[in-house]
Amino acid sequence: MNFPWIFLAVAALTVIVMATVVESQHDYGDALTKSILFFEGQRSGKLPPTQRLTWRKDSALRDGSDNGVDLTGGYYDAGDNVKFNLPMAFTITNLAWGAIEYGKLMGPDRVHALEAIRWGTDYLLKCTSIPGRVFAQVGEPYGDHNCWERPEDMDTPRNSYYVDTNAPGTEVAAETAAALAASSLVFKTVDPDYSKLLLARAIKVFEFADTYRGSYNDSIGKVVCPFYCSYNGYQDDLLWGAAWLFSATNYFRYWNYSYKYWNYVKDNLSNLGGTFAEYGWDAKHAGVYVLVSKFMLNGSDPFEDFVLNADRFACSILPESPTRLIAYSSGGLMFKPVGSNLQHATALSFLLTVYSRYNRRAGRVIDCGNGVTATPSRLLQVAKSQVDYILGSNPLQMSYMVGYGGNFPQKIHHRGSSLPSIDSHPERLKCQDGSLFFNSPEPNLNLLVGAVVGGPDILDRYNDSRFDFTHTEPTTYINGPLVGLLAFFKKQRFV
Ligand SMILES: *[C@@H]1O[C@H](CO)[C@@H](O)[C@H](O)[C@H]1NC(C)=O
Ligand SMILES: *[C@@H]1O[C@H](CO)[C@@H](O)[C@H](O)[C@H]1NC(C)=O
Ligand SMILES: *[C@@H]1O[C@H](CO)[C@@H](O)[C@H](O)[C@H]1NC(C)=O
Ligand SMILES: *[C@@H]1O[C@H](CO)[C@@H](O)[C@H](O)[C@H]1NC(C)=O
Ligand SMILES: *[C@@H]1O[C@H](CO)[C@@H](O)[C@H](O)[C@H]1NC(C)=O
């Protein structure tokens, strides 16, 4: 008669253990599905019949017509309706990198992740169809930002802007080349013809970026600044482009290029303080080091510098590291000074998972000094803590992803989400007509599922208000690296 008691006791213990585990875990699969769905809400152009966020409709169907080209498609950047190509291309590069590393783990979401990439690359192909010219933006930011309008009935100027051989813009051209090259790897087996098209274009665009060097500040600064000014210059973008072209082609010339160019820039970089630890749409040095490390962790050659810098990057993040450069809130969220803080948490965490993987493969442990080591699993723990924070493991127990969990932002700073859909309000809403909805104390009318907002302040506080755009606006480059991260943690639950 003892047996059932033992059985029950074991069963009860199991329940307790499981409950603890379940409580500290999130439904990464659900979050992954939603993080990709967000990109459908940001689509510009003619929507396909497969569109799942059906409150969005066709928009901006004449983009490019001022320059006699078709620039329809692509993504609206954030809560506004401008297409800024530098952050957009960086977003695509991250989506592609996530699919390259973790696509196999995505299950049924993979096909949607590939659609999200392709929606971006189809647009980037249009932007680069004329040799020696790269379109860099559609929409006039001041006109756009002065109105609170649905993309579907925008009447603000939709001017298109480009860089070319006379007025170069190396940042946007090199990042566009990186996005096309990275995406060519994603489509290599699923659509070889498309993959070849992307790669051939990437090669040409990189050549343009490298041959005609100059900051896009100096050619189209009046429209990209101060929104997406290049603060950091274009050297990192060139290295990044070359590294992705090497990944996609294995051509020695890109390897050689990275090495030569690295020697040329490294002394200057060493004067730039913590630049090696940056990874975002403007500065992407840490991404270069991690990506290049993949190819040289087996060896033995002068690229050692890249691995050393990737190690420095990792040690700049680890909370216990003596060379830590990043701040953490007391709730455990990474903080960097530039707005929309969650872009840093997702991008840096994505890099940590990738670098963890490369190091695990190479059997390496990073030495951060003072006896602190960064093992591959420690890097994953840090990345996971950020994902968990975003999904609700934080002092406010708030999910920062719209539609995920029971408590998430209701009044995000996003025009389309806050204004009634064409379905319920077919009449045009003009520039100022939106103010009523902007000022409303009510939740947004349309759920922009999967949108991750800028996030809380450094005291872990969050004010759910459309006025507070630094914290309540979603951006494509917050979600870009998050998609791969969620795919990874969906399979790697126990870090
Ligand atoms: C671009 O312009 C901004 C703002 O004026 C400036 O801070 C930055 O240094 C410029 N960047 C380059 C690469 O010229
Ligand atoms: C590699 O770089 C070296 C030094 O600049 C140059 O002489 C050589 O031609 C390059 N090789 C290739 C294949 O590009
Ligand atoms: C590095 O700095 C030197 C001195 O300021 C400058 O002349 C050179 O152009 C810089 N190189 C690059 C690649 O920016
Ligand atoms: C390893 O290093 C050798 C020599 O540096 C290089 O030829 C080879 O391509 C590297 N392997 C990988 C997987 O990158
Ligand atoms: C939150 O935002 C509202 C609207 O802008 C503002 O009135 C309120 O003071 C803010 N609260 C905090 C704590 O910042």
Coordinates of C-alpha atoms and ligand atoms in Angstrom, one line a residue:
M1 CA 0.0 0.0 0.0
N2 CA 3.0 2.3 0.2
F3 CA 3.5 2.3 -3.5
P4 CA 0.7 4.7 -4.4
W5 CA 1.9 7.1 -1.7
I6 CA 5.4 7.1 -3.1
F7 CA 3.9 7.5 -6.6
L8 CA 1.8 10.5 -5.5
A9 CA 4.7 12.1 -3.7
V10 CA 6.9 11.8 -6.8
A11 CA 4.1 13.1 -8.9
A12 CA 3.6 16.1 -6.6
L13 CA 7.3 16.8 -6.6
T14 CA 7.3 16.6 -10.4
V15 CA 4.4 19.1 -10.6
I16 CA 6.3 21.5 -8.3
V17 CA 9.5 21.2 -10.3
M18 CA 7.6 21.6 -13.6
A19 CA 5.7 24.5 -12.3
T20 CA 8.9 26.3 -11.4
V21 CA 10.4 25.6 -14.8
V22 CA 7.3 26.6 -16.6
E23 CA 7.0 29.8 -14.7
S24 CA 10.5 31.0 -15.6
Q25 CA 10.0 30.0 -19.3
H26 CA 8.2 31.7 -22.0
D27 CA 6.4 30.5 -25.1
Y28 CA 9.2 31.4 -27.5
G29 CA 7.4 29.6 -30.3
D30 CA 4.4 31.9 -29.9
A31 CA 6.6 34.9 -29.6
L32 CA 8.5 33.9 -32.8
T33 CA 5.3 33.6 -34.8
K34 CA 4.3 37.0 -33.6
S35 CA 7.7 38.7 -34.1
I36 CA 7.4 37.8 -37.8
L37 CA 3.8 38.8 -38.2
F38 CA 4.8 42.3 -37.1
F39 CA 6.6 42.7 -40.5
E40 CA 3.3 42.2 -42.3
G41 CA 2.0 45.2 -40.4
Q42 CA 4.9 47.3 -41.6
R43 CA 4.5 46.4 -45.3
S44 CA 4.3 49.2 -47.9
G45 CA 2.9 48.7 -51.4
K46 CA 0.4 46.2 -52.8
L47 CA -0.4 43.6 -50.3
P48 CA -0.6 39.9 -51.4
P49 CA -3.8 37.8 -50.8
T50 CA -1.8 35.9 -48.1
Q51 CA -1.6 39.0 -45.9
R52 CA -2.5 37.9 -42.4
L53 CA -2.8 41.3 -40.7
T54 CA -5.8 42.1 -42.7
W55 CA -6.5 45.5 -41.1
R56 CA -3.6 46.8 -43.3
K57 CA -4.4 47.6 -47.0
D58 CA -2.5 48.6 -50.1
S59 CA -0.5 51.9 -49.7
A60 CA 2.1 54.1 -51.3
L61 CA 1.5 52.6 -54.8
R62 CA 3.2 55.5 -56.6
D63 CA 6.5 55.4 -54.7
G64 CA 9.3 56.1 -57.1
S65 CA 7.2 57.8 -59.7
D66 CA 8.8 61.2 -59.1
N67 CA 12.0 59.6 -60.4
G68 CA 10.3 57.5 -63.1
V69 CA 11.0 54.2 -61.3
D70 CA 8.9 51.7 -59.3
L71 CA 9.9 51.8 -55.7
T72 CA 6.7 50.3 -54.3
G73 CA 7.1 47.7 -51.5
G74 CA 9.5 47.5 -48.6
Y75 CA 8.8 48.4 -45.0
Y76 CA 7.7 51.5 -43.1
D77 CA 10.4 52.1 -40.6
A78 CA 8.5 52.3 -37.3
G79 CA 5.4 54.2 -36.2
D80 CA 5.7 56.6 -39.2
N81 CA 5.3 56.0 -42.9
V82 CA 8.8 56.8 -44.2
K83 CA 10.9 54.1 -45.9
F84 CA 14.5 54.7 -44.6
N85 CA 16.7 52.3 -46.4
L86 CA 19.7 52.2 -44.1
P87 CA 17.9 50.8 -41.1
M88 CA 15.6 48.8 -43.4
A89 CA 18.6 47.1 -45.1
F90 CA 20.2 46.5 -41.7
T91 CA 16.9 44.9 -40.6
I92 CA 16.9 42.6 -43.6
T93 CA 20.6 41.6 -43.0
N94 CA 19.6 40.6 -39.4
L95 CA 16.5 38.7 -40.5
A96 CA 18.7 36.9 -43.1
W97 CA 21.5 36.2 -40.5
G98 CA 18.9 34.8 -38.1
A99 CA 17.5 32.5 -40.9
I100 CA 21.1 31.4 -41.8
E101 CA 21.9 30.4 -38.3
Y102 CA 18.6 29.3 -36.9
G103 CA 16.2 28.9 -39.9
K104 CA 16.1 25.1 -39.4
L105 CA 14.8 25.6 -35.9
M106 CA 11.8 27.8 -37.0
G107 CA 9.5 25.0 -38.1
P108 CA 6.4 26.3 -39.8
D109 CA 7.5 29.9 -39.1
R110 CA 10.4 29.6 -41.5
V111 CA 8.3 30.1 -44.6
H112 CA 7.0 33.3 -43.1
A113 CA 10.5 34.5 -42.1
L114 CA 11.5 34.0 -45.7
E115 CA 8.5 36.0 -46.9
A116 CA 9.5 38.8 -44.5
I117 CA 13.1 38.8 -46.0
R118 CA 11.8 38.6 -49.5
W119 CA 9.4 41.5 -49.0
G120 CA 12.5 43.5 -48.2
T121 CA 14.9 42.2 -50.9
D122 CA 12.3 42.6 -53.6
Y123 CA 12.2 46.3 -52.7
L124 CA 16.0 46.5 -52.4
L125 CA 16.3 45.0 -55.9
K126 CA 14.1 47.8 -57.2
C127 CA 16.3 50.4 -55.3
T128 CA 19.4 49.1 -57.1
S129 CA 18.1 48.4 -60.6
I130 CA 20.0 51.3 -62.1
P131 CA 23.8 50.8 -62.1
G132 CA 25.7 53.5 -60.2
R133 CA 22.6 54.5 -58.2
V134 CA 21.1 53.3 -55.0
F135 CA 17.8 54.6 -53.7
A136 CA 18.1 55.4 -50.1
Q137 CA 14.7 56.8 -48.9
V138 CA 11.1 57.3 -49.9
G139 CA 9.0 59.8 -48.0
E140 CA 9.8 63.3 -46.7
P141 CA 10.3 62.8 -42.9
Y142 CA 9.2 66.3 -41.7
G143 CA 6.0 66.2 -43.8
D144 CA 5.3 62.7 -42.6
H145 CA 6.0 63.3 -39.0
N146 CA 3.7 66.4 -38.9
C147 CA 0.7 64.2 -39.8
W148 CA -0.9 61.3 -38.0
E149 CA -2.2 59.5 -41.0
R150 CA -2.8 55.9 -42.1
P151 CA -0.3 54.7 -44.7
E152 CA -3.4 53.8 -46.8
D153 CA -4.4 57.4 -47.3
M154 CA -1.2 59.3 -47.0
D155 CA -1.1 62.6 -48.8
T156 CA 2.3 63.7 -47.5
P157 CA 5.2 64.1 -50.0
R158 CA 6.5 60.7 -51.2
N159 CA 9.7 62.0 -52.8
S160 CA 12.4 59.4 -53.4
Y161 CA 16.1 60.1 -52.8
Y162 CA 19.2 58.3 -54.1
V163 CA 22.9 58.3 -53.9
D164 CA 25.0 57.9 -57.0
T165 CA 28.5 58.3 -58.4
N166 CA 28.4 62.1 -58.0
A167 CA 26.8 62.2 -54.6
P168 CA 27.8 58.9 -53.0
G169 CA 26.4 57.3 -49.9
T170 CA 28.7 54.4 -48.8
E171 CA 26.8 53.5 -45.7
V172 CA 23.5 52.8 -47.4
A173 CA 25.0 51.2 -50.4
A174 CA 27.3 48.9 -48.4
E175 CA 24.5 47.9 -46.0
T176 CA 22.2 47.2 -49.0
A177 CA 24.9 45.0 -50.5
A178 CA 25.2 43.2 -47.1
A179 CA 21.4 42.6 -47.0
L180 CA 21.4 41.2 -50.6
A181 CA 24.4 39.0 -50.0
A182 CA 23.1 37.6 -46.7
S183 CA 19.7 37.0 -48.2
S184 CA 21.2 35.2 -51.2
L185 CA 22.5 32.6 -48.7
V186 CA 19.0 32.2 -47.3
F187 CA 17.4 31.5 -50.7
K188 CA 20.3 29.3 -52.0
T189 CA 18.5 26.0 -51.8
V190 CA 14.8 27.2 -51.7
D191 CA 15.0 29.4 -54.8
P192 CA 18.4 29.2 -56.5
D193 CA 17.5 31.6 -59.3
Y194 CA 16.4 34.3 -56.9
S195 CA 19.5 33.7 -54.8
K196 CA 21.8 34.2 -57.8
L197 CA 19.9 37.4 -58.7
L198 CA 20.5 38.7 -55.2
L199 CA 24.1 37.8 -55.2
A200 CA 24.9 39.3 -58.6
R201 CA 23.2 42.5 -57.5
A202 CA 25.1 42.5 -54.1
I203 CA 28.4 42.3 -56.0
K204 CA 27.6 45.3 -58.2
V205 CA 26.2 47.3 -55.3
F206 CA 29.3 46.6 -53.2
E207 CA 31.5 47.6 -56.0
F208 CA 29.7 50.9 -56.3
A209 CA 29.9 51.4 -52.5
D210 CA 33.6 50.8 -52.5
T211 CA 34.5 52.7 -55.6
Y212 CA 32.5 55.9 -54.8
R213 CA 33.2 56.5 -51.2
G214 CA 31.5 59.2 -49.2
S215 CA 29.1 59.6 -46.3
Y216 CA 25.4 59.8 -47.3
N217 CA 25.3 62.6 -44.7
D218 CA 27.0 64.7 -47.4
S219 CA 24.6 63.8 -50.3
I220 CA 21.2 63.3 -48.8
G221 CA 21.8 64.6 -45.2
K222 CA 18.9 67.0 -45.5
V223 CA 16.4 64.1 -45.4
V224 CA 18.2 61.4 -43.5
C225 CA 19.4 63.7 -40.7
P226 CA 18.7 63.9 -37.9
F227 CA 16.6 60.7 -38.1
Y228 CA 19.2 58.2 -39.5
C229 CA 22.3 60.3 -39.9
S230 CA 25.5 58.4 -40.2
Y231 CA 27.2 59.3 -36.9
N232 CA 29.8 56.6 -37.2
G233 CA 31.0 56.9 -40.8
Y234 CA 31.1 54.2 -43.5
Q235 CA 34.2 52.1 -42.8
D236 CA 32.3 49.6 -40.7
D237 CA 29.7 49.3 -43.4
L238 CA 32.3 48.5 -46.0
L239 CA 33.9 45.8 -43.8
W240 CA 30.4 44.5 -43.1
G241 CA 29.5 44.4 -46.8
A242 CA 32.8 42.6 -47.7
A243 CA 32.3 40.1 -44.9
W244 CA 28.9 39.2 -46.2
L245 CA 30.1 39.0 -49.7
F246 CA 32.8 36.7 -48.6
S247 CA 30.3 34.6 -46.8
A248 CA 28.1 34.4 -49.9
T249 CA 30.8 33.8 -52.5
N250 CA 33.9 32.5 -50.8
Y251 CA 35.8 34.7 -53.2
F252 CA 39.2 35.4 -51.9
R253 CA 39.1 38.9 -53.1
Y254 CA 36.5 39.8 -50.3
W255 CA 38.6 38.1 -47.7
N256 CA 41.6 40.0 -49.0
Y257 CA 39.6 43.2 -49.0
S258 CA 38.5 42.8 -45.4
Y259 CA 42.1 42.1 -44.4
K260 CA 43.6 45.1 -46.3
Y261 CA 40.8 47.4 -45.4
W262 CA 41.0 46.3 -41.8
N263 CA 44.7 47.3 -41.6
Y264 CA 43.8 50.6 -43.1
V265 CA 41.1 51.4 -40.6
K266 CA 42.1 49.7 -37.4
D267 CA 44.4 52.4 -36.0
N268 CA 41.6 54.9 -36.5
L269 CA 39.1 52.5 -34.9
S270 CA 41.2 52.0 -31.8
N271 CA 40.8 55.8 -31.2
L272 CA 37.1 55.5 -31.2
G273 CA 36.7 54.2 -27.7
G274 CA 34.1 51.4 -27.4
T275 CA 33.2 51.3 -31.0
F276 CA 34.2 47.7 -31.2
A277 CA 31.2 46.9 -29.0
E278 CA 28.6 48.6 -31.2
Y279 CA 26.0 46.7 -33.2
G280 CA 23.1 48.7 -34.8
W281 CA 22.0 50.3 -38.0
D282 CA 24.7 53.0 -37.7
A283 CA 27.7 51.3 -36.2
K284 CA 28.1 47.5 -36.8
H285 CA 31.7 46.8 -35.8
A286 CA 30.8 44.0 -33.4
G287 CA 28.8 42.3 -36.2
V288 CA 31.8 42.4 -38.5
Y289 CA 34.0 40.8 -35.8
V290 CA 31.6 38.0 -34.9
L291 CA 30.8 37.2 -38.6
V292 CA 34.5 37.1 -39.6
S293 CA 35.3 35.0 -36.6
K294 CA 33.2 32.2 -38.0
F295 CA 35.7 31.7 -40.7
M296 CA 38.8 32.0 -38.7
L297 CA 38.2 30.3 -35.4
N298 CA 40.0 27.4 -36.8
G299 CA 43.1 29.2 -37.4
S300 CA 46.0 30.8 -37.4
D301 CA 46.3 33.9 -39.5
P302 CA 46.3 37.7 -39.3
F303 CA 42.6 37.8 -38.9
E304 CA 43.2 37.1 -35.2
D305 CA 42.4 40.8 -34.7
F306 CA 38.8 40.1 -35.6
V307 CA 38.5 37.3 -33.0
L308 CA 40.2 39.4 -30.4
N309 CA 37.7 42.2 -31.0
A310 CA 34.8 39.8 -31.0
D311 CA 36.0 38.6 -27.6
R312 CA 36.3 42.2 -26.4
F313 CA 32.7 42.7 -27.6
A314 CA 31.5 39.7 -25.6
C315 CA 33.4 40.9 -22.5
S316 CA 31.9 44.4 -22.9
I317 CA 28.5 42.9 -22.4
L318 CA 28.9 40.3 -19.6
P319 CA 27.6 41.8 -16.3
E320 CA 30.5 40.4 -14.3
S321 CA 33.2 41.4 -16.7
P322 CA 35.9 43.8 -15.6
T323 CA 35.8 45.4 -19.1
R324 CA 32.0 45.8 -19.2
L325 CA 30.8 48.8 -21.1
I326 CA 27.1 48.4 -21.0
A327 CA 24.7 49.4 -18.2
Y328 CA 22.0 47.2 -16.8
S329 CA 18.8 48.2 -15.1
S330 CA 18.2 46.7 -11.6
G331 CA 15.6 44.5 -13.3
G332 CA 18.4 43.2 -15.6
L333 CA 17.8 44.9 -18.9
M334 CA 20.8 46.1 -21.0
F335 CA 21.0 49.9 -21.5
K336 CA 22.7 52.0 -24.1
P337 CA 22.4 55.8 -24.5
V338 CA 20.6 56.0 -27.8
G339 CA 16.8 55.8 -27.9
S340 CA 14.5 52.8 -28.6
N341 CA 16.7 50.9 -26.1
L342 CA 15.3 47.4 -26.9
Q343 CA 17.1 47.6 -30.3
H344 CA 20.3 47.2 -28.3
A345 CA 19.0 44.3 -26.2
T346 CA 17.8 42.3 -29.2
A347 CA 20.8 43.1 -31.5
L348 CA 23.5 42.5 -28.9
S349 CA 21.8 39.3 -27.6
F350 CA 21.5 37.9 -31.1
L351 CA 25.2 38.4 -31.6
L352 CA 25.9 36.7 -28.3
T353 CA 24.0 33.6 -29.3
V354 CA 25.9 33.5 -32.6
Y355 CA 29.3 34.0 -31.1
S356 CA 28.4 31.5 -28.4
R357 CA 27.8 29.0 -31.2
Y358 CA 31.0 29.7 -33.0
N359 CA 33.0 29.4 -29.8
R360 CA 31.3 26.2 -28.8
R361 CA 32.2 24.7 -32.1
A362 CA 35.8 25.8 -31.7
G363 CA 35.9 24.6 -28.1
R364 CA 36.8 28.0 -26.9
V365 CA 36.2 29.9 -23.7
I366 CA 36.8 33.7 -23.7
D367 CA 39.0 35.2 -21.0
C368 CA 37.6 38.5 -19.9
G369 CA 40.4 39.1 -17.3
N370 CA 40.3 39.1 -13.5
G371 CA 39.4 35.4 -13.6
V372 CA 36.1 36.1 -15.4
T373 CA 35.5 33.7 -18.3
A374 CA 32.8 33.9 -20.9
T375 CA 31.8 30.3 -21.7
P376 CA 29.5 29.6 -24.6
S377 CA 26.7 28.9 -22.1
R378 CA 27.3 32.0 -20.1
L379 CA 26.8 34.1 -23.3
L380 CA 23.6 32.3 -23.9
Q381 CA 22.4 32.9 -20.4
V382 CA 22.9 36.7 -20.8
A383 CA 21.1 36.7 -24.2
K384 CA 18.2 34.6 -22.7
S385 CA 17.8 37.0 -19.8
Q386 CA 17.2 39.8 -22.3
V387 CA 14.6 37.9 -24.3
D388 CA 12.9 36.8 -21.1
Y389 CA 12.9 40.4 -19.8
I390 CA 11.2 41.5 -23.1
L391 CA 8.6 38.8 -22.8
G392 CA 7.6 39.7 -19.2
S393 CA 10.2 38.6 -16.7
N394 CA 10.7 42.1 -15.4
P395 CA 9.7 44.2 -12.4
L396 CA 6.4 45.3 -14.0
Q397 CA 5.7 41.8 -15.3
M398 CA 5.0 43.4 -18.6
S399 CA 5.5 42.0 -22.0
Y400 CA 7.0 44.5 -24.4
M401 CA 5.7 42.6 -27.4
V402 CA 2.2 43.5 -28.5
G403 CA -0.2 40.6 -28.4
Y404 CA 2.2 38.4 -26.3
G405 CA 1.2 37.5 -22.7
G406 CA -1.6 39.1 -20.7
N407 CA -0.1 42.5 -20.1
F408 CA 1.4 44.3 -23.0
P409 CA 1.5 47.9 -24.4
Q410 CA -1.9 49.1 -25.5
K411 CA -1.1 52.6 -26.8
I412 CA 2.0 52.2 -29.0
H413 CA 3.2 55.2 -31.0
H414 CA 2.2 53.8 -34.4
R415 CA 0.0 55.6 -36.9
G416 CA -1.6 52.5 -38.5
S417 CA -2.2 50.7 -35.3
S418 CA -3.8 53.7 -33.5
L419 CA -6.1 54.8 -36.4
P420 CA -9.3 52.9 -37.5
S421 CA -8.8 50.4 -40.3
I422 CA -10.2 51.1 -43.8
D423 CA -12.6 48.2 -43.0
S424 CA -14.3 50.2 -40.2
H425 CA -13.7 53.7 -41.5
P426 CA -13.4 53.8 -45.3
E427 CA -13.5 57.6 -45.5
R428 CA -10.1 59.3 -45.9
L429 CA -8.5 60.6 -42.7
K430 CA -6.5 63.7 -43.5
C431 CA -3.3 64.9 -41.9
Q432 CA -4.9 66.4 -38.7
D433 CA -7.9 64.1 -38.6
G434 CA -5.7 61.6 -36.8
S435 CA -5.1 63.9 -33.7
L436 CA -8.4 62.7 -32.2
F437 CA -7.0 59.1 -32.1
F438 CA -3.5 60.1 -31.2
N439 CA -4.8 62.0 -28.1
S440 CA -7.4 59.4 -27.2
P441 CA -7.0 57.7 -23.8
E442 CA -8.3 54.5 -25.3
P443 CA -6.1 51.6 -26.4
N444 CA -5.1 51.4 -30.1
L445 CA -7.7 50.2 -32.4
N446 CA -5.6 47.6 -34.4
L447 CA -3.3 45.1 -32.8
L448 CA 0.1 45.3 -34.4
V449 CA 0.8 41.7 -33.3
G450 CA 4.4 41.1 -32.5
A451 CA 5.6 44.7 -32.4
V452 CA 8.3 45.2 -29.8
V453 CA 8.3 48.8 -28.4
G454 CA 11.3 50.9 -27.5
G455 CA 10.9 49.6 -23.9
P456 CA 11.2 50.8 -20.3
D457 CA 13.5 53.3 -18.9
I458 CA 16.6 52.5 -16.9
L459 CA 14.5 52.3 -13.7
D460 CA 12.4 49.6 -15.3
R461 CA 9.4 52.0 -15.6
Y462 CA 7.1 52.1 -18.6
N463 CA 4.5 54.7 -19.5
D464 CA 2.0 53.4 -21.9
S465 CA 1.4 56.6 -23.8
R466 CA 1.5 57.5 -27.5
F467 CA 3.3 60.7 -26.6
D468 CA 6.3 58.9 -25.3
F469 CA 7.7 57.7 -28.7
T470 CA 11.2 56.8 -27.4
H471 CA 9.6 54.1 -25.3
T472 CA 6.4 53.2 -27.0
E473 CA 7.3 53.1 -30.7
P474 CA 8.1 49.8 -32.4
T475 CA 10.8 49.7 -35.1
T476 CA 11.7 47.2 -37.7
Y477 CA 15.3 47.0 -36.4
I478 CA 14.2 45.9 -32.9
N479 CA 12.4 42.9 -34.4
G480 CA 15.0 42.2 -37.1
P481 CA 17.5 40.4 -34.8
L482 CA 14.8 39.1 -32.4
V483 CA 13.3 36.7 -34.9
G484 CA 16.5 34.6 -35.0
L485 CA 16.9 34.9 -31.2
L486 CA 13.4 33.5 -30.6
A487 CA 13.9 30.6 -33.1
F488 CA 17.1 29.7 -31.1
F489 CA 15.4 29.8 -27.7
K490 CA 12.4 27.9 -28.9
K491 CA 14.7 24.9 -29.3
Q492 CA 17.3 25.6 -26.6
R493 CA 15.0 26.0 -23.6
F494 CA 17.4 25.0 -20.9
V495 CA 20.5 27.1 -21.1
Ligands
LIG1 C1 26.8 63.2 -40.1 O1 26.1 64.3 -39.5 C2 26.0 64.3 -38.1 C3 25.1 65.4 -37.7 O2 25.5 66.6 -38.2 C4 27.4 64.3 -37.5 O3 27.3 64.3 -36.1 C5 28.2 63.2 -38.0 O4 29.6 63.2 -37.6 C6 28.2 63.1 -39.5 N1 28.9 61.9 -40.0 C7 29.7 61.8 -40.9 C8 30.3 60.5 -41.3 O5 30.1 62.8 -41.6
LIG2 C1 45.2 40.8 -52.2 O1 45.8 41.9 -51.7 C2 47.1 42.1 -52.1 C3 47.7 43.3 -51.3 O2 47.0 44.4 -51.5 C4 47.2 42.3 -53.6 O3 48.5 42.5 -54.1 C5 46.5 41.1 -54.3 O4 46.4 41.3 -55.7 C6 45.2 40.8 -53.7 N1 44.7 39.5 -54.2 C7 43.5 39.3 -54.7 C8 43.2 38.0 -55.3 O5 42.6 40.2 -54.8
LIG3 C1 42.6 57.6 -40.3 O1 43.0 58.8 -39.7 C2 43.9 59.6 -40.4 C3 44.4 60.7 -39.6 O2 43.3 61.3 -39.0 C4 43.2 60.0 -41.7 O3 44.1 60.8 -42.5 C5 42.8 58.8 -42.5 O4 42.0 59.2 -43.6 C6 41.9 57.9 -41.6 N1 41.6 56.7 -42.3 C7 40.3 56.3 -42.5 C8 40.2 55.1 -43.2 O5 39.4 57.0 -42.1
LIG4 C1 40.3 27.5 -41.8 O1 41.6 28.2 -42.1 C2 42.2 27.9 -43.3 C3 43.5 28.6 -43.3 O2 43.5 29.9 -42.8 C4 41.2 28.4 -44.4 O3 41.8 28.1 -45.7 C5 39.9 27.7 -44.3 O4 39.0 28.1 -45.3 C6 39.3 27.9 -42.9 N1 38.1 27.1 -42.7 C7 36.9 27.7 -42.6 C8 35.8 26.8 -42.3 O5 36.7 28.9 -42.6
LIG5 C1 2.9 59.3 -18.8 O1 2.4 60.0 -20.0 C2 1.4 60.9 -19.9 C3 1.0 61.4 -21.2 O2 2.1 62.0 -21.9 C4 1.8 62.0 -18.9 O3 0.7 62.9 -18.7 C5 2.3 61.4 -17.6 O4 2.8 62.4 -16.8 C6 3.3 60.3 -17.9 N1 3.7 59.7 -16.6 C7 4.9 59.4 -16.2 C8 5.1 58.7 -14.9 O5 5.9 59.8 -16.9

